[in-house]
GROMACS .gro file of C-alpha atoms in nm:
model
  284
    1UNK     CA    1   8.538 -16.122 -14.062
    2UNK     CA    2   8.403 -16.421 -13.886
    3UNK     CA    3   8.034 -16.418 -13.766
    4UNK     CA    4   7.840 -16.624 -13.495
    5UNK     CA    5   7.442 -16.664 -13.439
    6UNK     CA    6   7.267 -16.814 -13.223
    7UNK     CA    7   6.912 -16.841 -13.320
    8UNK     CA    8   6.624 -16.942 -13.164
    9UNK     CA    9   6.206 -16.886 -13.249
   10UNK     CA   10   6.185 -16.525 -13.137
   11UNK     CA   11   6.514 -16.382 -13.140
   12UNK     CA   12   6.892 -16.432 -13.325
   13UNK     CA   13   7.171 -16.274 -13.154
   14UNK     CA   14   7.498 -16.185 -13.373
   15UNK     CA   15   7.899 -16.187 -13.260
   16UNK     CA   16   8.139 -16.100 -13.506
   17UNK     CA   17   8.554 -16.042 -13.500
   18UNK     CA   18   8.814 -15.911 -13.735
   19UNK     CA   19   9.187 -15.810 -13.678
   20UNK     CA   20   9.018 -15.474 -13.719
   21UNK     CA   21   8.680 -15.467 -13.482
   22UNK     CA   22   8.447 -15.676 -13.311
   23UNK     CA   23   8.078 -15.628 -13.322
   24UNK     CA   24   7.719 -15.749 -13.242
   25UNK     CA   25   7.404 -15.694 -13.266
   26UNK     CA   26   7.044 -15.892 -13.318
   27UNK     CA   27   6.789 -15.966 -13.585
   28UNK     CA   28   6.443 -16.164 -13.528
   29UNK     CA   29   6.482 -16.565 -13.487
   30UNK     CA   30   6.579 -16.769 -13.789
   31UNK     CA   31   6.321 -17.067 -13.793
   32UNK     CA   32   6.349 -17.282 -14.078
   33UNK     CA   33   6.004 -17.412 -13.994
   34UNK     CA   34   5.843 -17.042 -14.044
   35UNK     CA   35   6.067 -16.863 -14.263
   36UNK     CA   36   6.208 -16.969 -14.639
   37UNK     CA   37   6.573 -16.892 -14.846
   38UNK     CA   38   6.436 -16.548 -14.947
   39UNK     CA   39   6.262 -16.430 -14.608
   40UNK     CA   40   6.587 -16.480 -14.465
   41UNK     CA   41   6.777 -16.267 -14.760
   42UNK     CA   42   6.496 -15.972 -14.684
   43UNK     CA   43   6.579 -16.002 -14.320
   44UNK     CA   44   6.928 -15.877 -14.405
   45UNK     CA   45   6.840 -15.666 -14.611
   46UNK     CA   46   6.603 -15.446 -14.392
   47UNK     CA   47   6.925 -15.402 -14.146
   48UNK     CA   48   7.107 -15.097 -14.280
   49UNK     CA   49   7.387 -15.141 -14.065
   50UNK     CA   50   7.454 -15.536 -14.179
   51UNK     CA   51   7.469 -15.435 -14.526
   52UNK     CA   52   7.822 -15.251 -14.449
   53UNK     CA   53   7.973 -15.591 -14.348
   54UNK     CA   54   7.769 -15.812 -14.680
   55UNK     CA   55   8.155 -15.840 -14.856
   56UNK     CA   56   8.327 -15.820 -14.591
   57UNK     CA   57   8.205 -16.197 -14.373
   58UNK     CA   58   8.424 -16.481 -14.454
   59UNK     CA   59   8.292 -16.739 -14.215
   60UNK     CA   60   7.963 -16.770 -14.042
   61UNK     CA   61   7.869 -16.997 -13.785
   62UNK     CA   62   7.523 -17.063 -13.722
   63UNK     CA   63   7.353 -17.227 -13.457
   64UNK     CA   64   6.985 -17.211 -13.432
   65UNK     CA   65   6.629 -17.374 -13.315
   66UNK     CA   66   6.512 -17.553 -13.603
   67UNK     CA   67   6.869 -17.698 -13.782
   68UNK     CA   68   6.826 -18.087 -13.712
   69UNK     CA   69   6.786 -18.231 -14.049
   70UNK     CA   70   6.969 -18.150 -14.382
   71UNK     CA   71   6.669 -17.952 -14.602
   72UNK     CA   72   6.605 -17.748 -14.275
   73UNK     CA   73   6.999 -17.633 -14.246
   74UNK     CA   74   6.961 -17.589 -14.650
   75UNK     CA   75   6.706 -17.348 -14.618
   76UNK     CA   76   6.916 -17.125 -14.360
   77UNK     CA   77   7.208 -17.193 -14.542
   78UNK     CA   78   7.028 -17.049 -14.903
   79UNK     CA   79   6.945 -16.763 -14.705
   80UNK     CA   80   7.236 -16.622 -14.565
   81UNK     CA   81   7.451 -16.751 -14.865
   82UNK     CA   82   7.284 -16.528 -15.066
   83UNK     CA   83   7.328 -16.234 -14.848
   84UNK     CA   84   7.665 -16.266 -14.755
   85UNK     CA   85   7.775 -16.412 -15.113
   86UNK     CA   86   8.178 -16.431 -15.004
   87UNK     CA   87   8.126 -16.604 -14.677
   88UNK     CA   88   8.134 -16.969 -14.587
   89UNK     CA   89   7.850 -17.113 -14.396
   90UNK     CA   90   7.801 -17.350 -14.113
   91UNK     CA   91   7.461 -17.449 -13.988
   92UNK     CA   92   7.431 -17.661 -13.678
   93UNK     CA   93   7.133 -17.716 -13.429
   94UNK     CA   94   7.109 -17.453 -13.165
   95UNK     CA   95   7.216 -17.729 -12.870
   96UNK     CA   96   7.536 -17.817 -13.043
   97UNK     CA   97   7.573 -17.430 -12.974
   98UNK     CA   98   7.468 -17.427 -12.674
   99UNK     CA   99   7.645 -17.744 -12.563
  100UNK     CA  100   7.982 -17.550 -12.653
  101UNK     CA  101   7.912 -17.235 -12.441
  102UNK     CA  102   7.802 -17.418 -12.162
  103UNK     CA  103   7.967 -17.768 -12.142
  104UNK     CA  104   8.298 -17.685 -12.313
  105UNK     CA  105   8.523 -17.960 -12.351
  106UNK     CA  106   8.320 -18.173 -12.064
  107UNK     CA  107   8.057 -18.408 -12.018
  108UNK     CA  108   7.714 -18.307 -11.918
  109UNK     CA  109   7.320 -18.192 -12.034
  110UNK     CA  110   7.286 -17.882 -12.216
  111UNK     CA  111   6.916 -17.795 -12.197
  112UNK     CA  112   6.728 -17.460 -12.383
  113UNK     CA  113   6.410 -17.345 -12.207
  114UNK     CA  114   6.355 -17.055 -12.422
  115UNK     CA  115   6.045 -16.993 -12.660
  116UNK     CA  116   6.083 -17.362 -12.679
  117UNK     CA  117   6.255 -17.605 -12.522
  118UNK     CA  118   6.509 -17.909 -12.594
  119UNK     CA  119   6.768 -18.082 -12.429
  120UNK     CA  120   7.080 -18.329 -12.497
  121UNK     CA  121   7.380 -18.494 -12.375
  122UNK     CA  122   7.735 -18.354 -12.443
  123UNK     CA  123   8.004 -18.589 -12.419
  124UNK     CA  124   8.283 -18.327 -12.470
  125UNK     CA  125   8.302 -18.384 -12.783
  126UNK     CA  126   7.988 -18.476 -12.990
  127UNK     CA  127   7.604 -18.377 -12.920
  128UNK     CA  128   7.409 -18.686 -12.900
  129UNK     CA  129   7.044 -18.560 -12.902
  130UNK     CA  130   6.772 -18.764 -12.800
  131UNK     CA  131   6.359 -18.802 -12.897
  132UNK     CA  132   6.296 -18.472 -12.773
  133UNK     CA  133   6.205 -18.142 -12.934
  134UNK     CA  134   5.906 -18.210 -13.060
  135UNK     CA  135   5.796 -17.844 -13.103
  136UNK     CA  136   5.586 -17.645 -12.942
  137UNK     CA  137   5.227 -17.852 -13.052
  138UNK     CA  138   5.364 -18.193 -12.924
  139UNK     CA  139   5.634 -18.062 -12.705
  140UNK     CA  140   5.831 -17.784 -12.545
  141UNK     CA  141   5.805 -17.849 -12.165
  142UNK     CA  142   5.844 -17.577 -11.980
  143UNK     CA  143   5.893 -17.322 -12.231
  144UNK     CA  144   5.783 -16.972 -12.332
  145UNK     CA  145   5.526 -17.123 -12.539
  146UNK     CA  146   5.404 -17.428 -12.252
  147UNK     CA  147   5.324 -17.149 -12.022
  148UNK     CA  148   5.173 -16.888 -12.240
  149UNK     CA  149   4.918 -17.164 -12.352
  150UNK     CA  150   4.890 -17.270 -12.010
  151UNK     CA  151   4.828 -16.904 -11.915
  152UNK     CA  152   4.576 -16.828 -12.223
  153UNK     CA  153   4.357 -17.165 -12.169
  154UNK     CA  154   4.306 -17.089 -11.818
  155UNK     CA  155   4.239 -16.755 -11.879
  156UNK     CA  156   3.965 -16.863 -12.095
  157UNK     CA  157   3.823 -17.169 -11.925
  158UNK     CA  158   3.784 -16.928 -11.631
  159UNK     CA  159   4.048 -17.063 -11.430
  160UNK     CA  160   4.221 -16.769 -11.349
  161UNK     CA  161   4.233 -16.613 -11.019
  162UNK     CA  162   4.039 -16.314 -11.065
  163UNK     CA  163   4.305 -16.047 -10.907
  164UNK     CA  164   4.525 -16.210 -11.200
  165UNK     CA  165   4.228 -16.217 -11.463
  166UNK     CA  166   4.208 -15.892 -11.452
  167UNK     CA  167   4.524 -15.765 -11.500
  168UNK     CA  168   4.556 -16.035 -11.744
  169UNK     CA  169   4.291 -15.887 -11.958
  170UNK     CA  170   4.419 -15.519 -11.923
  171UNK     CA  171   4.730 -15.655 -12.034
  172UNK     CA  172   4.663 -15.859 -12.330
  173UNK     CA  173   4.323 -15.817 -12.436
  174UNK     CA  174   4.293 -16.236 -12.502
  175UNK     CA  175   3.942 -16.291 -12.657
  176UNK     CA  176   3.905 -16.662 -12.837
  177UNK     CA  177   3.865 -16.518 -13.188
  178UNK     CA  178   4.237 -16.341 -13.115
  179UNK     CA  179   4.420 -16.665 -12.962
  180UNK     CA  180   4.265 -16.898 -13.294
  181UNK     CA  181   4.358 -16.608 -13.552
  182UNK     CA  182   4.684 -16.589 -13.408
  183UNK     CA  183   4.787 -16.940 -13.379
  184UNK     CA  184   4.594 -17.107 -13.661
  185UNK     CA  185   4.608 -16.798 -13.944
  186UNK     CA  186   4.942 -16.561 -13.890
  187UNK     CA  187   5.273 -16.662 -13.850
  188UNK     CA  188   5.506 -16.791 -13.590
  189UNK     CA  189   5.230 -16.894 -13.388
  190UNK     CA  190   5.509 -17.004 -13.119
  191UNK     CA  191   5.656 -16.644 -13.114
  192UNK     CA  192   5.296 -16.578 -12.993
  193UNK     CA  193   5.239 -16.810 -12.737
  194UNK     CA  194   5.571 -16.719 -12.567
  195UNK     CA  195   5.520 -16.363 -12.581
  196UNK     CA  196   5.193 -16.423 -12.372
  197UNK     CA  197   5.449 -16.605 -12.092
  198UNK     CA  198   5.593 -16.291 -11.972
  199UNK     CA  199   5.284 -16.211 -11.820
  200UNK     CA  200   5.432 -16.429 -11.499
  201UNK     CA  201   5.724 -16.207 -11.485
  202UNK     CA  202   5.556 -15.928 -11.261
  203UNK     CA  203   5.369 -16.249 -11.122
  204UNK     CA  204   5.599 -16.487 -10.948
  205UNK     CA  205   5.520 -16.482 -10.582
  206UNK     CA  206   5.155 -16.558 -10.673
  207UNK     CA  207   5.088 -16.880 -10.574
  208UNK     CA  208   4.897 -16.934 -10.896
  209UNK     CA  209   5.210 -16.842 -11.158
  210UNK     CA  210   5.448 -17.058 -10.889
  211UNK     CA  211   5.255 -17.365 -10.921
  212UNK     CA  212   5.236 -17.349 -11.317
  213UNK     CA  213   5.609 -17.272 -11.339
  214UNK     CA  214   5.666 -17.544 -11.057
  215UNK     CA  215   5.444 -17.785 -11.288
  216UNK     CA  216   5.601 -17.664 -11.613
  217UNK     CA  217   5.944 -17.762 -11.479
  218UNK     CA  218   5.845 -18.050 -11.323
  219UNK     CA  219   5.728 -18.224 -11.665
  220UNK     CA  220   6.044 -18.058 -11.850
  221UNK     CA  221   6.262 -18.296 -11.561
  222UNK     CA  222   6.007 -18.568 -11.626
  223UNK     CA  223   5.965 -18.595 -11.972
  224UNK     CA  224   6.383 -18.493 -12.078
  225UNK     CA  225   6.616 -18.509 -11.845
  226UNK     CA  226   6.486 -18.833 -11.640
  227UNK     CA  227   6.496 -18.982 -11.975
  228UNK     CA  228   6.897 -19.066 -11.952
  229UNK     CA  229   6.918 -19.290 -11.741
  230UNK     CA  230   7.300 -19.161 -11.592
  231UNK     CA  231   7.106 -18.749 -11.545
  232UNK     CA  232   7.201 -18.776 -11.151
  233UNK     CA  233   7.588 -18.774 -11.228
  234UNK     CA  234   7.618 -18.522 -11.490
  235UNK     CA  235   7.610 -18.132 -11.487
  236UNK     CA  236   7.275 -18.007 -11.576
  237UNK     CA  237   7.354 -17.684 -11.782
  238UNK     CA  238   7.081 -17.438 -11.900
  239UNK     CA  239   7.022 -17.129 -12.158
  240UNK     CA  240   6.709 -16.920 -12.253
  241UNK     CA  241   6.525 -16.648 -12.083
  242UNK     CA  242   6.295 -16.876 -11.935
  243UNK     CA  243   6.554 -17.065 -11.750
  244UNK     CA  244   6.707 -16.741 -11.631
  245UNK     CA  245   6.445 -16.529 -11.514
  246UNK     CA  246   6.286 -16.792 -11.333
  247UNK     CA  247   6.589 -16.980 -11.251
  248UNK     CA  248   6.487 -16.983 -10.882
  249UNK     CA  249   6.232 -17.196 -10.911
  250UNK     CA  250   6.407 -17.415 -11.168
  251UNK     CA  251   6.670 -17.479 -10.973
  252UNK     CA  252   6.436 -17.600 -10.673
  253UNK     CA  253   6.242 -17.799 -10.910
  254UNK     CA  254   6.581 -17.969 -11.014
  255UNK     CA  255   6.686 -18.017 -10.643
  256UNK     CA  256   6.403 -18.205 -10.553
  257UNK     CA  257   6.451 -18.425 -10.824
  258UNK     CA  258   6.842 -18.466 -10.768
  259UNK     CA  259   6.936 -18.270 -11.110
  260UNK     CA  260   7.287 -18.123 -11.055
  261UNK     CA  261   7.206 -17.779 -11.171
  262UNK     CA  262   7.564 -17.612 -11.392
  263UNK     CA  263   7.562 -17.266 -11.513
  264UNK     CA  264   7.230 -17.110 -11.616
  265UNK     CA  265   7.275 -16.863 -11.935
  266UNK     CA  266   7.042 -16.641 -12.090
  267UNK     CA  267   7.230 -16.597 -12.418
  268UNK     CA  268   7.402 -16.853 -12.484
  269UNK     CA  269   7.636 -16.670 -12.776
  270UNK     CA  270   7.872 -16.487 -12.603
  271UNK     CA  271   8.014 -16.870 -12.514
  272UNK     CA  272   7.999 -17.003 -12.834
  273UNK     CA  273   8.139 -16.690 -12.995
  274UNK     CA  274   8.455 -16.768 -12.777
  275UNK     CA  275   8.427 -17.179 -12.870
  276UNK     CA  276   8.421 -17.075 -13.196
  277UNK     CA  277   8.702 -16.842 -13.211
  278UNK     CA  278   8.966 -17.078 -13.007
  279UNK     CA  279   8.876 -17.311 -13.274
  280UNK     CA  280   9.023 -17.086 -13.493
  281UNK     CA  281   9.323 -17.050 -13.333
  282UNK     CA  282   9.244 -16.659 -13.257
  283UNK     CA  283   9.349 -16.503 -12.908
  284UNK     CA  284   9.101 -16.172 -12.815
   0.00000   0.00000   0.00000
C-alpha cells in the first residue's frame, strides 16, 4: 500500500491505494515544531483503524507545514518510521505538495492560507520557496492564526463592535488570563489562535469581519506575492480553509491588485494523491 498526507498545524488528511482498496481518513496536524519522534508514534497508535494497515504501507509520502529543513523532516520521518516499520518514507514541505495538486506540470504561485500561511513559485518542475513562512509570531498573513489574534486583541482592547462583542463573548468566553495561558503555557498555541478565526464565518457581511479579512489579504498580497517581481503573469493558485471559505473576498482582494487568481482548494490531497500515484506509473 502506498500512503499520502498532507499535513498542516491543525489537521493531516490521509490517501492511500492498493491493487486491493483505496482508503482515507484524518489524524490531527503533524508539526515538527510542536510535536517529537514519539508523539507522532502515539498518534498512530491511538487510531484503531490505522493499526490494521501498520505492515501492510510500503511507501508514504508526506507533505506537511513545518518540513523545510533536514532535523525538522527527521523528526516526522522517526515518527512514522517507527509506526509503519516496513514502509519507506518521504518528507517534503507542505507547498511542494501543494504546488503538485495545484500547479501540476506548469508554472505558477502555489500559496496555503490555512492555520498559517506560505507561499512559493512552481516552475513545473522544482519549488523554489522564498523568505516567507515565518510562522505564525513573525508571520502568517492572512491566516487562521492572523485573524484570530486580530479578532482576540480587539476583542480585548475594546475594539469590537458591540453587536459582535457580544456574541463574541457567548461564543468563546476570551478573558486575558485564558488567551496568555493558552498561547504562552499549552501547546500548539497556533492551533489556538486559528480556531478563534472561525468566529468570522457566521460574520462575513459585517462590515467589521470584511474589513479585517480585506486587510488580512491585503498584507498576505503585499508582503508574498508582490515580492516576485514576474506575480502579474503567473497563475496564482491557493489551498486551505481560509482561502476557501472566504475565497470571495480573496479573490477581490487579488483583483484589485492584478493577481491572476487559479484554482482555490481546500484540501489540497486529493491532487497530490493523484501526482503522486502517476508518478508511480499507477492508472485508478
Amino acid at each position: 500500500m502506498i500512503l499520502v498526507a498532507d499535513s498542516g498545524s491543525s489537521k493531516t488528511d490521509w490517501m492511500g491505494y492498493s491493487p486491493e482498496e483505496t482508503i482515507s481518513f484524518s489524524t490531527q496536524g503533524i508539526n515538527p515544531y510542536f510535536l517529537n519522534a514519539h508523539d507522532i508514534f502515539k498518534l498512530f497508535s491511538k487510531k484503531k483503524e490505522i493499526a490494521a494497515y501498520a505492515d501492510k504501507v510500503k511507501e508514504i509520502y508526506f507533505f506537511g507545514a513545518g518540513c523545510s529543513s533536514p532535523d525538522k523532516v527527521e523528526v516526522i520521518s522517526n515518527g512514522i518510521s517507527s509506526f509503519f516499520t516496513q514502509a519507506y518514507v518521504s518528507v517534503e514541505h507542505d507547498l511542494i505538495g501543494s504546488a503538485y495538486a495545484t500547479c501540476g506540470d506548469q508554472k505558477g504561485l502555489t500559496c496555503i492560507l490555512g492555520t498559517g500561511s506560505n507561499i512559493s513559485y512552481y516552475d513545473g518542475k522544482n519549488v523554489h520557496s522564498g523568505a516567507h513562512g515565518l510562522g505564525y509570531v513573525l508571520g502568517d498573513e492572512g491566516s487562521g492564526t492572523f485573524f484570530g489574534r486580530k479578532l482576540i486583541t480587539s476583542y480585548l482592547y475594546g475594539n469590537m463592535p458591540v453587536e459582535l462583542s457580544v456574541k463574541f463573548a457567548q461564543d468563546y468566553q476570551i478573558d486575558k488570563e485564558t488567551v496568555v495561558t493558552n498561547l504562552y503555557q499549552k501547546s500548539s498555541p497556533n492551533t489556538y489562535l486559528a480556531s478563534i478565526s472561525r468566529f468570522m464565518a457566521e460574520h462575513t457581511d459585517h462590515p467589521f469581519i470584511l474589513n479585517i479579512l480585506r486587510e488580512g489579504f491585503q498584507e498576505f498580497v503585499d508582503t508574498n506575492i508582490k515580492d516576485y517581481a514576474n506575480y502579474k503573469s503567473l497563475d496564482c493558485h491557493f489551498v486551505g480553509s481560509i482561502a476557501y471559505y472566504y475565497r470571495d473576498v480573496l479573490r477581490e482582494v487579488c483583483l484589485s491588485n492584478q493577481v491572476k487568481v487559479g484554482k482555490i482548494y481546500q484540501k489540497p490531497i486529493e491532487g497530490i494523491y493523484n501526482y503522486i500515484l502517476r508518478k508511480e506509473g499507477i492508472t485508478v
